[in-house]
């Protein structure tokens, strides 16, 4: 009796030991952050346009695959730098050369924020009009055509007449459109859309009705793919245009030129490289291009797919690629 009891007890201990070993093997085979990385969540900022949500969630999902904890934090596009400088926010996946360069440079100059490199996408943000407006303002796309009163009236609404109406992005996007109108002496009134969705909903409505519209369009995005139109050709951007009033057509004003064009950058709190060295390497390795981002935005904005589903499909189709970003 006692012999059988000891035997059963021994077998139970062996079974428990085997279960513990199996669990340990399972855990060790799962995703693990590097030993030197903090277990604190990495805080990625979210903004108010679809492409940025996709970019950020792709990066977040990749980091999760590597064993990191991730928090998504809603933040203002330009004001977020205060949080990045203090470390209350960790990484912003899209800072556009077109609108965010000044804020980015000011933040990196403090030494508290680091430029984490290009995303691989190239940014265009500029005034855009549908092709059907060309006959109403035949001097386009040259910006000087907008100075003609008849052209301005062609873009006017009941609220702005006789001035033309330019529909800008949300105020938080920056871009200096109000300043550009004044510097170039354009008979236009700038009206800012409340949200990204409102901006493009108005474009869709106007395009269907062949109604006048002149607005802020950016790429990568589905709009310049879906709709036929043109970017306004302002005097070519040079850095002096934003810093030296004597540059350009108006010797007394800044911003008398086009918006800059160039890379979309990744930026982060300068402590990321020491607190999460493995994640830092992965974030710097992240790359997408305009074409694939444009296609993902189409799936979300035009086909009605959820951002999470778009991201999941990209992750499944590109495992070999993102696995290299987190390779130890």
PDB file of C-alpha atoms in Angstrom:
ATOM      1  CA  UNK A   1       0.000   0.000   0.000  1.00  0.00           C
ATOM      2  CA  UNK A   2       2.743   2.431   1.025  1.00  0.00           C
ATOM      3  CA  UNK A   3       4.891   1.292  -1.909  1.00  0.00           C
ATOM      4  CA  UNK A   4       2.083   2.010  -4.393  1.00  0.00           C
ATOM      5  CA  UNK A   5       1.463   5.411  -2.776  1.00  0.00           C
ATOM      6  CA  UNK A   6       5.132   6.377  -3.101  1.00  0.00           C
ATOM      7  CA  UNK A   7       5.107   5.145  -6.694  1.00  0.00           C
ATOM      8  CA  UNK A   8       2.021   7.203  -7.546  1.00  0.00           C
ATOM      9  CA  UNK A   9       3.509  10.254  -5.834  1.00  0.00           C
ATOM     10  CA  UNK A  10       6.726   9.882  -7.795  1.00  0.00           C
ATOM     11  CA  UNK A  11       4.820   9.523 -11.072  1.00  0.00           C
ATOM     12  CA  UNK A  12       2.793  12.634 -10.259  1.00  0.00           C
ATOM     13  CA  UNK A  13       5.978  14.624  -9.642  1.00  0.00           C
ATOM     14  CA  UNK A  14       7.435  13.383 -12.923  1.00  0.00           C
ATOM     15  CA  UNK A  15       4.256  14.351 -14.743  1.00  0.00           C
ATOM     16  CA  UNK A  16       4.278  17.813 -13.205  1.00  0.00           C
ATOM     17  CA  UNK A  17       7.924  18.194 -14.115  1.00  0.00           C
ATOM     18  CA  UNK A  18       7.228  17.214 -17.705  1.00  0.00           C
ATOM     19  CA  UNK A  19       4.380  19.724 -17.867  1.00  0.00           C
ATOM     20  CA  UNK A  20       6.604  22.470 -16.507  1.00  0.00           C
ATOM     21  CA  UNK A  21       9.347  21.605 -19.006  1.00  0.00           C
ATOM     22  CA  UNK A  22       6.832  21.617 -21.843  1.00  0.00           C
ATOM     23  CA  UNK A  23       5.507  25.019 -20.779  1.00  0.00           C
ATOM     24  CA  UNK A  24       9.011  26.435 -20.552  1.00  0.00           C
ATOM     25  CA  UNK A  25       9.831  25.134 -24.014  1.00  0.00           C
ATOM     26  CA  UNK A  26       6.653  26.685 -25.347  1.00  0.00           C
ATOM     27  CA  UNK A  27       7.411  30.061 -23.793  1.00  0.00           C
ATOM     28  CA  UNK A  28      10.991  30.061 -24.993  1.00  0.00           C
ATOM     29  CA  UNK A  29       9.867  29.302 -28.532  1.00  0.00           C
ATOM     30  CA  UNK A  30       7.437  32.263 -28.559  1.00  0.00           C
ATOM     31  CA  UNK A  31       8.344  35.872 -29.361  1.00  0.00           C
ATOM     32  CA  UNK A  32      10.861  37.322 -26.933  1.00  0.00           C
ATOM     33  CA  UNK A  33      12.286  40.835 -26.816  1.00  0.00           C
ATOM     34  CA  UNK A  34      16.026  41.049 -26.357  1.00  0.00           C
ATOM     35  CA  UNK A  35      17.270  40.565 -22.801  1.00  0.00           C
ATOM     36  CA  UNK A  36      18.649  44.107 -22.715  1.00  0.00           C
ATOM     37  CA  UNK A  37      15.321  45.636 -23.786  1.00  0.00           C
ATOM     38  CA  UNK A  38      12.910  47.136 -21.266  1.00  0.00           C
ATOM     39  CA  UNK A  39       9.589  45.388 -20.701  1.00  0.00           C
ATOM     40  CA  UNK A  40       7.805  48.757 -20.646  1.00  0.00           C
ATOM     41  CA  UNK A  41       5.371  49.340 -23.521  1.00  0.00           C
ATOM     42  CA  UNK A  42       6.636  51.314 -26.506  1.00  0.00           C
ATOM     43  CA  UNK A  43       4.284  54.239 -27.084  1.00  0.00           C
ATOM     44  CA  UNK A  44       3.560  54.845 -30.775  1.00  0.00           C
ATOM     45  CA  UNK A  45       1.625  57.974 -31.753  1.00  0.00           C
ATOM     46  CA  UNK A  46      -1.545  57.929 -33.845  1.00  0.00           C
ATOM     47  CA  UNK A  47      -2.755  60.884 -35.936  1.00  0.00           C
ATOM     48  CA  UNK A  48      -5.811  61.619 -38.035  1.00  0.00           C
ATOM     49  CA  UNK A  49      -5.178  60.209 -41.504  1.00  0.00           C
ATOM     50  CA  UNK A  50      -5.503  56.644 -42.740  1.00  0.00           C
ATOM     51  CA  UNK A  51      -1.983  56.175 -44.098  1.00  0.00           C
ATOM     52  CA  UNK A  52      -0.421  57.112 -40.766  1.00  0.00           C
ATOM     53  CA  UNK A  53      -2.705  54.709 -38.921  1.00  0.00           C
ATOM     54  CA  UNK A  54      -1.639  51.919 -41.272  1.00  0.00           C
ATOM     55  CA  UNK A  55       2.061  52.749 -40.992  1.00  0.00           C
ATOM     56  CA  UNK A  56       1.925  52.866 -37.210  1.00  0.00           C
ATOM     57  CA  UNK A  57      -0.084  49.686 -36.776  1.00  0.00           C
ATOM     58  CA  UNK A  58       2.240  47.787 -39.108  1.00  0.00           C
ATOM     59  CA  UNK A  59       5.197  48.883 -36.982  1.00  0.00           C
ATOM     60  CA  UNK A  60       3.305  48.014 -33.813  1.00  0.00           C
ATOM     61  CA  UNK A  61       2.390  44.544 -35.040  1.00  0.00           C
ATOM     62  CA  UNK A  62       5.982  43.879 -36.091  1.00  0.00           C
ATOM     63  CA  UNK A  63       7.229  44.910 -32.645  1.00  0.00           C
ATOM     64  CA  UNK A  64       4.641  42.645 -31.016  1.00  0.00           C
ATOM     65  CA  UNK A  65       5.921  39.763 -33.125  1.00  0.00           C
ATOM     66  CA  UNK A  66       9.355  40.445 -31.627  1.00  0.00           C
ATOM     67  CA  UNK A  67       7.930  40.220 -28.106  1.00  0.00           C
ATOM     68  CA  UNK A  68       7.516  43.899 -27.283  1.00  0.00           C
ATOM     69  CA  UNK A  69       4.559  45.513 -25.570  1.00  0.00           C
ATOM     70  CA  UNK A  70       3.038  48.371 -27.580  1.00  0.00           C
ATOM     71  CA  UNK A  71       0.683  51.195 -26.649  1.00  0.00           C
ATOM     72  CA  UNK A  72      -0.996  53.400 -29.265  1.00  0.00           C
ATOM     73  CA  UNK A  73      -1.436  57.011 -28.142  1.00  0.00           C
ATOM     74  CA  UNK A  74      -3.531  59.609 -29.977  1.00  0.00           C
ATOM     75  CA  UNK A  75      -1.415  62.749 -30.438  1.00  0.00           C
ATOM     76  CA  UNK A  76      -1.392  66.004 -32.368  1.00  0.00           C
ATOM     77  CA  UNK A  77       0.876  65.884 -35.433  1.00  0.00           C
ATOM     78  CA  UNK A  78       3.051  68.874 -34.514  1.00  0.00           C
ATOM     79  CA  UNK A  79       2.404  69.242 -30.779  1.00  0.00           C
ATOM     80  CA  UNK A  80       3.526  65.632 -30.227  1.00  0.00           C
ATOM     81  CA  UNK A  81       7.149  66.768 -30.132  1.00  0.00           C
ATOM     82  CA  UNK A  82       6.682  68.006 -26.565  1.00  0.00           C
ATOM     83  CA  UNK A  83       5.882  64.434 -25.534  1.00  0.00           C
ATOM     84  CA  UNK A  84       8.700  62.966 -27.626  1.00  0.00           C
ATOM     85  CA  UNK A  85      11.197  65.303 -25.969  1.00  0.00           C
ATOM     86  CA  UNK A  86      10.185  64.213 -22.465  1.00  0.00           C
ATOM     87  CA  UNK A  87       9.852  60.516 -23.269  1.00  0.00           C
ATOM     88  CA  UNK A  88       6.125  60.523 -22.524  1.00  0.00           C
ATOM     89  CA  UNK A  89       5.803  59.436 -26.173  1.00  0.00           C
ATOM     90  CA  UNK A  90       8.334  57.192 -27.857  1.00  0.00           C
ATOM     91  CA  UNK A  91       7.942  56.966 -31.636  1.00  0.00           C
ATOM     92  CA  UNK A  92       6.106  58.839 -34.399  1.00  0.00           C
ATOM     93  CA  UNK A  93       6.080  56.877 -37.644  1.00  0.00           C
ATOM     94  CA  UNK A  94       5.262  59.705 -40.073  1.00  0.00           C
ATOM     95  CA  UNK A  95       6.776  63.167 -40.086  1.00  0.00           C
ATOM     96  CA  UNK A  96       6.366  64.661 -43.544  1.00  0.00           C
ATOM     97  CA  UNK A  97       9.109  66.730 -45.124  1.00  0.00           C
ATOM     98  CA  UNK A  98       6.345  68.852 -46.624  1.00  0.00           C
ATOM     99  CA  UNK A  99       4.806  70.113 -43.386  1.00  0.00           C
ATOM    100  CA  UNK A 100       6.776  68.792 -40.432  1.00  0.00           C
ATOM    101  CA  UNK A 101      10.421  69.496 -41.202  1.00  0.00           C
ATOM    102  CA  UNK A 102      10.708  72.694 -39.159  1.00  0.00           C
ATOM    103  CA  UNK A 103       9.155  71.103 -36.064  1.00  0.00           C
ATOM    104  CA  UNK A 104      11.301  67.999 -36.502  1.00  0.00           C
ATOM    105  CA  UNK A 105      14.514  69.984 -36.866  1.00  0.00           C
ATOM    106  CA  UNK A 106      13.718  72.091 -33.797  1.00  0.00           C
ATOM    107  CA  UNK A 107      13.077  68.953 -31.748  1.00  0.00           C
ATOM    108  CA  UNK A 108      16.169  67.061 -32.913  1.00  0.00           C
ATOM    109  CA  UNK A 109      18.296  70.146 -32.203  1.00  0.00           C
ATOM    110  CA  UNK A 110      17.501  69.708 -28.491  1.00  0.00           C
ATOM    111  CA  UNK A 111      19.151  66.285 -28.506  1.00  0.00           C
ATOM    112  CA  UNK A 112      16.010  64.815 -26.922  1.00  0.00           C
ATOM    113  CA  UNK A 113      14.480  63.639 -30.205  1.00  0.00           C
ATOM    114  CA  UNK A 114      16.157  61.547 -32.895  1.00  0.00           C
ATOM    115  CA  UNK A 115      15.475  61.301 -36.600  1.00  0.00           C
ATOM    116  CA  UNK A 116      15.093  57.540 -37.108  1.00  0.00           C
ATOM    117  CA  UNK A 117      15.433  57.685 -40.887  1.00  0.00           C
ATOM    118  CA  UNK A 118      13.175  57.594 -43.919  1.00  0.00           C
ATOM    119  CA  UNK A 119      10.075  55.423 -44.135  1.00  0.00           C
ATOM    120  CA  UNK A 120      10.714  54.849 -47.835  1.00  0.00           C
ATOM    121  CA  UNK A 121       7.684  56.928 -48.842  1.00  0.00           C
ATOM    122  CA  UNK A 122       8.008  60.250 -50.663  1.00  0.00           C
ATOM    123  CA  UNK A 123       5.607  63.044 -49.743  1.00  0.00           C
ATOM    124  CA  UNK A 124       3.712  65.486 -51.909  1.00  0.00           C
ATOM    125  CA  UNK A 125       1.293  67.954 -50.302  1.00  0.00           C
ATOM    126  CA  UNK A 126       0.030  70.723 -52.530  1.00  0.00           C
ATOM    127  CA  UNK A 127      -2.954  72.584 -53.922  1.00  0.00           C
ATOM    128  CA  UNK A 128      -4.850  70.404 -56.397  1.00  0.00           C
ATOM    129  CA  UNK A 129      -7.809  70.880 -58.737  1.00  0.00           C
ATOM    130  CA  UNK A 130      -9.902  68.495 -60.890  1.00  0.00           C
ATOM    131  CA  UNK A 131      -9.239  68.371 -64.607  1.00  0.00           C
ATOM    132  CA  UNK A 132     -12.705  69.754 -65.419  1.00  0.00           C
ATOM    133  CA  UNK A 133     -11.734  73.100 -63.854  1.00  0.00           C
ATOM    134  CA  UNK A 134      -9.067  73.747 -66.510  1.00  0.00           C
ATOM    135  CA  UNK A 135     -11.526  75.239 -69.013  1.00  0.00           C
ATOM    136  CA  UNK A 136     -12.815  77.648 -66.350  1.00  0.00           C
ATOM    137  CA  UNK A 137      -9.309  78.848 -65.535  1.00  0.00           C
ATOM    138  CA  UNK A 138      -7.261  78.133 -68.687  1.00  0.00           C
ATOM    139  CA  UNK A 139      -3.964  79.452 -67.326  1.00  0.00           C
ATOM    140  CA  UNK A 140      -3.682  76.567 -64.880  1.00  0.00           C
ATOM    141  CA  UNK A 141      -1.670  74.816 -63.533  1.00  0.00           C
ATOM    142  CA  UNK A 142       0.533  77.931 -63.380  1.00  0.00           C
ATOM    143  CA  UNK A 143      -0.185  79.581 -60.012  1.00  0.00           C
ATOM    144  CA  UNK A 144      -0.376  83.045 -61.577  1.00  0.00           C
ATOM    145  CA  UNK A 145      -3.663  82.065 -63.228  1.00  0.00           C
ATOM    146  CA  UNK A 146      -5.193  82.108 -59.736  1.00  0.00           C
ATOM    147  CA  UNK A 147      -4.538  85.858 -59.513  1.00  0.00           C
ATOM    148  CA  UNK A 148      -7.105  86.511 -62.245  1.00  0.00           C
ATOM    149  CA  UNK A 149     -10.412  87.608 -60.732  1.00  0.00           C
ATOM    150  CA  UNK A 150     -12.450  85.491 -63.152  1.00  0.00           C
ATOM    151  CA  UNK A 151     -10.420  82.432 -62.226  1.00  0.00           C
ATOM    152  CA  UNK A 152     -10.920  83.148 -58.525  1.00  0.00           C
ATOM    153  CA  UNK A 153     -14.659  83.527 -59.096  1.00  0.00           C
ATOM    154  CA  UNK A 154     -14.692  80.147 -60.844  1.00  0.00           C
ATOM    155  CA  UNK A 155     -13.478  78.584 -57.585  1.00  0.00           C
ATOM    156  CA  UNK A 156     -15.746  80.702 -55.379  1.00  0.00           C
ATOM    157  CA  UNK A 157     -18.598  79.496 -53.195  1.00  0.00           C
ATOM    158  CA  UNK A 158     -21.546  81.502 -51.895  1.00  0.00           C
ATOM    159  CA  UNK A 159     -19.624  82.066 -48.664  1.00  0.00           C
ATOM    160  CA  UNK A 160     -16.408  83.338 -50.289  1.00  0.00           C
ATOM    161  CA  UNK A 161     -17.618  85.118 -53.465  1.00  0.00           C
ATOM    162  CA  UNK A 162     -16.044  86.985 -55.214  1.00  0.00           C
ATOM    163  CA  UNK A 163     -12.950  85.413 -53.711  1.00  0.00           C
ATOM    164  CA  UNK A 164     -12.076  81.887 -54.637  1.00  0.00           C
ATOM    165  CA  UNK A 165     -12.220  79.169 -52.018  1.00  0.00           C
ATOM    166  CA  UNK A 166      -9.247  77.007 -51.147  1.00  0.00           C
ATOM    167  CA  UNK A 167     -10.063  74.026 -48.925  1.00  0.00           C
ATOM    168  CA  UNK A 168      -7.076  73.373 -46.697  1.00  0.00           C
ATOM    169  CA  UNK A 169      -6.376  70.481 -44.387  1.00  0.00           C
ATOM    170  CA  UNK A 170      -7.117  70.560 -40.653  1.00  0.00           C
ATOM    171  CA  UNK A 171      -5.372  73.460 -38.928  1.00  0.00           C
ATOM    172  CA  UNK A 172      -3.164  71.041 -36.958  1.00  0.00           C
ATOM    173  CA  UNK A 173      -1.457  69.935 -40.185  1.00  0.00           C
ATOM    174  CA  UNK A 174       0.355  73.243 -40.607  1.00  0.00           C
ATOM    175  CA  UNK A 175       1.358  73.974 -44.213  1.00  0.00           C
ATOM    176  CA  UNK A 176       1.271  77.819 -44.229  1.00  0.00           C
ATOM    177  CA  UNK A 177      -1.619  78.063 -46.696  1.00  0.00           C
ATOM    178  CA  UNK A 178      -3.029  81.260 -45.175  1.00  0.00           C
ATOM    179  CA  UNK A 179       0.425  82.809 -45.322  1.00  0.00           C
ATOM    180  CA  UNK A 180       0.926  81.644 -48.920  1.00  0.00           C
ATOM    181  CA  UNK A 181      -2.319  83.297 -50.059  1.00  0.00           C
ATOM    182  CA  UNK A 182      -1.273  86.591 -48.489  1.00  0.00           C
ATOM    183  CA  UNK A 183       2.350  86.442 -49.691  1.00  0.00           C
ATOM    184  CA  UNK A 184       1.350  85.760 -53.305  1.00  0.00           C
ATOM    185  CA  UNK A 185      -1.569  88.186 -53.319  1.00  0.00           C
ATOM    186  CA  UNK A 186      -4.135  85.557 -54.281  1.00  0.00           C
ATOM    187  CA  UNK A 187      -7.818  86.569 -54.212  1.00  0.00           C
ATOM    188  CA  UNK A 188      -8.694  83.427 -52.294  1.00  0.00           C
ATOM    189  CA  UNK A 189     -10.052  82.606 -48.872  1.00  0.00           C
ATOM    190  CA  UNK A 190      -8.635  79.611 -47.009  1.00  0.00           C
ATOM    191  CA  UNK A 191     -11.231  77.379 -45.373  1.00  0.00           C
ATOM    192  CA  UNK A 192      -9.838  74.542 -43.250  1.00  0.00           C
ATOM    193  CA  UNK A 193     -11.514  71.139 -43.248  1.00  0.00           C
ATOM    194  CA  UNK A 194     -12.232  69.823 -39.770  1.00  0.00           C
ATOM    195  CA  UNK A 195     -10.881  66.346 -40.452  1.00  0.00           C
ATOM    196  CA  UNK A 196      -9.114  64.292 -43.076  1.00  0.00           C
ATOM    197  CA  UNK A 197     -12.382  62.453 -43.783  1.00  0.00           C
ATOM    198  CA  UNK A 198     -14.282  65.715 -44.269  1.00  0.00           C
ATOM    199  CA  UNK A 199     -11.641  66.985 -46.699  1.00  0.00           C
ATOM    200  CA  UNK A 200     -11.981  64.026 -49.039  1.00  0.00           C
ATOM    201  CA  UNK A 201     -15.722  63.647 -48.618  1.00  0.00           C
ATOM    202  CA  UNK A 202     -16.051  67.163 -49.998  1.00  0.00           C
ATOM    203  CA  UNK A 203     -13.761  66.310 -52.911  1.00  0.00           C
ATOM    204  CA  UNK A 204     -15.841  63.235 -53.771  1.00  0.00           C
ATOM    205  CA  UNK A 205     -19.071  65.234 -53.650  1.00  0.00           C
ATOM    206  CA  UNK A 206     -17.677  68.064 -55.794  1.00  0.00           C
ATOM    207  CA  UNK A 207     -16.150  65.701 -58.337  1.00  0.00           C
ATOM    208  CA  UNK A 208     -19.420  63.816 -58.823  1.00  0.00           C
ATOM    209  CA  UNK A 209     -21.259  67.106 -59.451  1.00  0.00           C
ATOM    210  CA  UNK A 210     -18.416  68.689 -61.464  1.00  0.00           C
ATOM    211  CA  UNK A 211     -18.562  71.486 -58.909  1.00  0.00           C
ATOM    212  CA  UNK A 212     -15.651  73.907 -58.418  1.00  0.00           C
ATOM    213  CA  UNK A 213     -13.066  72.820 -55.883  1.00  0.00           C
ATOM    214  CA  UNK A 214      -9.447  73.652 -55.134  1.00  0.00           C
ATOM    215  CA  UNK A 215      -8.009  71.823 -52.162  1.00  0.00           C
ATOM    216  CA  UNK A 216      -5.089  70.298 -50.314  1.00  0.00           C
ATOM    217  CA  UNK A 217      -4.262  66.850 -51.680  1.00  0.00           C
ATOM    218  CA  UNK A 218      -1.428  64.701 -50.472  1.00  0.00           C
ATOM    219  CA  UNK A 219       0.356  61.609 -51.699  1.00  0.00           C
ATOM    220  CA  UNK A 220       0.676  58.759 -51.020  1.00  0.00           C
ATOM    221  CA  UNK A 221      -3.132  58.735 -51.074  1.00  0.00           C
ATOM    222  CA  UNK A 222      -5.971  57.307 -53.131  1.00  0.00           C
ATOM    223  CA  UNK A 223      -7.353  60.688 -54.286  1.00  0.00           C
ATOM    224  CA  UNK A 224      -4.805  61.529 -57.028  1.00  0.00           C
ATOM    225  CA  UNK A 225      -5.157  57.930 -58.255  1.00  0.00           C
ATOM    226  CA  UNK A 226      -8.949  57.881 -58.358  1.00  0.00           C
ATOM    227  CA  UNK A 227      -9.521  61.407 -59.661  1.00  0.00           C
ATOM    228  CA  UNK A 228      -8.036  63.104 -62.696  1.00  0.00           C
ATOM    229  CA  UNK A 229      -6.532  66.448 -61.823  1.00  0.00           C
ATOM    230  CA  UNK A 230      -3.412  68.545 -61.413  1.00  0.00           C
ATOM    231  CA  UNK A 231      -1.180  70.064 -58.752  1.00  0.00           C
ATOM    232  CA  UNK A 232      -0.827  73.856 -58.838  1.00  0.00           C
ATOM    233  CA  UNK A 233       2.663  74.830 -59.971  1.00  0.00           C
ATOM    234  CA  UNK A 234       3.883  77.423 -57.495  1.00  0.00           C
ATOM    235  CA  UNK A 235       7.422  78.828 -57.560  1.00  0.00           C
ATOM    236  CA  UNK A 236       9.699  75.910 -56.675  1.00  0.00           C
ATOM    237  CA  UNK A 237      10.395  75.524 -52.974  1.00  0.00           C
ATOM    238  CA  UNK A 238      13.755  76.527 -51.587  1.00  0.00           C
ATOM    239  CA  UNK A 239      14.616  76.654 -47.905  1.00  0.00           C
ATOM    240  CA  UNK A 240      15.142  80.439 -48.122  1.00  0.00           C
ATOM    241  CA  UNK A 241      11.472  80.797 -49.076  1.00  0.00           C
ATOM    242  CA  UNK A 242      10.545  79.809 -45.520  1.00  0.00           C
ATOM    243  CA  UNK A 243      13.321  81.745 -43.788  1.00  0.00           C
ATOM    244  CA  UNK A 244      14.223  84.849 -45.846  1.00  0.00           C
ATOM    245  CA  UNK A 245      11.482  87.338 -46.814  1.00  0.00           C
ATOM    246  CA  UNK A 246      13.663  88.824 -49.557  1.00  0.00           C
ATOM    247  CA  UNK A 247      13.565  85.511 -51.448  1.00  0.00           C
ATOM    248  CA  UNK A 248      10.908  85.153 -54.132  1.00  0.00           C
ATOM    249  CA  UNK A 249       8.154  87.201 -55.704  1.00  0.00           C
ATOM    250  CA  UNK A 250       7.242  89.066 -52.528  1.00  0.00           C
ATOM    251  CA  UNK A 251      10.328  90.663 -50.944  1.00  0.00           C
ATOM    252  CA  UNK A 252       8.427  91.348 -47.735  1.00  0.00           C
ATOM    253  CA  UNK A 253       6.940  87.927 -46.993  1.00  0.00           C
ATOM    254  CA  UNK A 254       7.782  84.306 -46.379  1.00  0.00           C
ATOM    255  CA  UNK A 255       6.029  81.300 -47.977  1.00  0.00           C
ATOM    256  CA  UNK A 256       5.743  82.777 -51.485  1.00  0.00           C
ATOM    257  CA  UNK A 257       6.521  79.388 -53.034  1.00  0.00           C
ATOM    258  CA  UNK A 258       5.361  75.788 -53.259  1.00  0.00           C
ATOM    259  CA  UNK A 259       5.357  73.431 -50.310  1.00  0.00           C
ATOM    260  CA  UNK A 260       8.514  71.342 -49.981  1.00  0.00           C
ATOM    261  CA  UNK A 261       8.524  67.760 -51.213  1.00  0.00           C
ATOM    262  CA  UNK A 262      10.592  64.886 -49.940  1.00  0.00           C
ATOM    263  CA  UNK A 263      10.778  61.931 -47.570  1.00  0.00           C
ATOM    264  CA  UNK A 264       8.363  60.903 -44.871  1.00  0.00           C
ATOM    265  CA  UNK A 265      10.506  60.413 -41.766  1.00  0.00           C
ATOM    266  CA  UNK A 266      10.361  58.377 -38.562  1.00  0.00           C
ATOM    267  CA  UNK A 267      11.201  60.203 -35.341  1.00  0.00           C
ATOM    268  CA  UNK A 268      11.489  59.156 -31.724  1.00  0.00           C
ATOM    269  CA  UNK A 269      12.515  59.979 -28.207  1.00  0.00           C
ATOM    270  CA  UNK A 270      16.315  59.830 -28.066  1.00  0.00           C
ATOM    271  CA  UNK A 271      16.140  57.302 -25.220  1.00  0.00           C
ATOM    272  CA  UNK A 272      14.593  54.603 -27.411  1.00  0.00           C
ATOM    273  CA  UNK A 273      17.968  53.256 -28.584  1.00  0.00           C
ATOM    274  CA  UNK A 274      19.107  52.583 -25.007  1.00  0.00           C
ATOM    275  CA  UNK A 275      15.795  51.438 -23.512  1.00  0.00           C
ATOM    276  CA  UNK A 276      14.747  49.167 -26.412  1.00  0.00           C
ATOM    277  CA  UNK A 277      17.851  48.593 -28.608  1.00  0.00           C
ATOM    278  CA  UNK A 278      16.219  45.740 -30.516  1.00  0.00           C
ATOM    279  CA  UNK A 279      13.070  47.719 -31.240  1.00  0.00           C
ATOM    280  CA  UNK A 280      15.217  50.712 -32.217  1.00  0.00           C
ATOM    281  CA  UNK A 281      16.910  48.568 -34.861  1.00  0.00           C
ATOM    282  CA  UNK A 282      13.547  47.353 -36.185  1.00  0.00           C
ATOM    283  CA  UNK A 283      12.061  50.851 -36.373  1.00  0.00           C
ATOM    284  CA  UNK A 284      15.063  52.141 -38.294  1.00  0.00           C
ATOM    285  CA  UNK A 285      14.786  49.184 -40.703  1.00  0.00           C
ATOM    286  CA  UNK A 286      11.075  49.819 -41.478  1.00  0.00           C
ATOM    287  CA  UNK A 287      10.410  50.562 -45.162  1.00  0.00           C
ATOM    288  CA  UNK A 288       7.290  50.982 -47.301  1.00  0.00           C
ATOM    289  CA  UNK A 289       6.874  52.696 -50.662  1.00  0.00           C
ATOM    290  CA  UNK A 290       4.200  54.978 -52.086  1.00  0.00           C
ATOM    291  CA  UNK A 291       2.659  52.321 -54.298  1.00  0.00           C
ATOM    292  CA  UNK A 292       1.981  49.766 -51.577  1.00  0.00           C
ATOM    293  CA  UNK A 293       0.802  52.428 -49.153  1.00  0.00           C
ATOM    294  CA  UNK A 294      -1.541  53.834 -51.800  1.00  0.00           C
ATOM    295  CA  UNK A 295      -3.052  50.400 -52.342  1.00  0.00           C
ATOM    296  CA  UNK A 296      -3.589  49.897 -48.601  1.00  0.00           C
ATOM    297  CA  UNK A 297      -5.265  53.308 -48.286  1.00  0.00           C
ATOM    298  CA  UNK A 298      -7.585  52.369 -51.171  1.00  0.00           C
ATOM    299  CA  UNK A 299      -8.577  49.177 -49.325  1.00  0.00           C
ATOM    300  CA  UNK A 300      -9.362  51.116 -46.162  1.00  0.00           C
ATOM    301  CA  UNK A 301     -10.915  54.320 -47.497  1.00  0.00           C
ATOM    302  CA  UNK A 302     -12.581  53.179 -50.709  1.00  0.00           C
ATOM    303  CA  UNK A 303     -13.288  49.497 -50.150  1.00  0.00           C
ATOM    304  CA  UNK A 304     -14.310  49.913 -46.530  1.00  0.00           C
ATOM    305  CA  UNK A 305     -11.878  47.459 -44.978  1.00  0.00           C
ATOM    306  CA  UNK A 306     -10.865  47.978 -41.365  1.00  0.00           C
ATOM    307  CA  UNK A 307      -7.340  49.273 -40.809  1.00  0.00           C
ATOM    308  CA  UNK A 308      -6.612  46.232 -38.617  1.00  0.00           C
ATOM    309  CA  UNK A 309      -7.625  43.904 -41.455  1.00  0.00           C
ATOM    310  CA  UNK A 310      -5.514  45.811 -44.005  1.00  0.00           C
ATOM    311  CA  UNK A 311      -2.532  45.607 -41.664  1.00  0.00           C
ATOM    312  CA  UNK A 312      -3.088  41.892 -40.989  1.00  0.00           C
ATOM    313  CA  UNK A 313      -3.153  41.170 -44.725  1.00  0.00           C
ATOM    314  CA  UNK A 314       0.110  43.090 -45.224  1.00  0.00           C
ATOM    315  CA  UNK A 315       1.739  41.236 -42.332  1.00  0.00           C
ATOM    316  CA  UNK A 316       0.719  37.861 -43.762  1.00  0.00           C
ATOM    317  CA  UNK A 317       1.959  38.715 -47.258  1.00  0.00           C
ATOM    318  CA  UNK A 318       5.276  40.220 -46.120  1.00  0.00           C
ATOM    319  CA  UNK A 319       6.494  37.969 -43.308  1.00  0.00           C
ATOM    320  CA  UNK A 320       9.889  37.336 -44.897  1.00  0.00           C
ATOM    321  CA  UNK A 321      10.393  41.062 -45.187  1.00  0.00           C
ATOM    322  CA  UNK A 322       9.434  42.223 -41.693  1.00  0.00           C
ATOM    323  CA  UNK A 323      11.141  39.221 -40.108  1.00  0.00           C
ATOM    324  CA  UNK A 324      14.424  40.730 -41.270  1.00  0.00           C
ATOM    325  CA  UNK A 325      13.625  43.948 -39.404  1.00  0.00           C
ATOM    326  CA  UNK A 326      13.462  42.078 -36.062  1.00  0.00           C
ATOM    327  CA  UNK A 327      16.176  39.544 -36.766  1.00  0.00           C
ATOM    328  CA  UNK A 328      18.540  39.261 -33.782  1.00  0.00           C
TER     329      UNK A 328
END
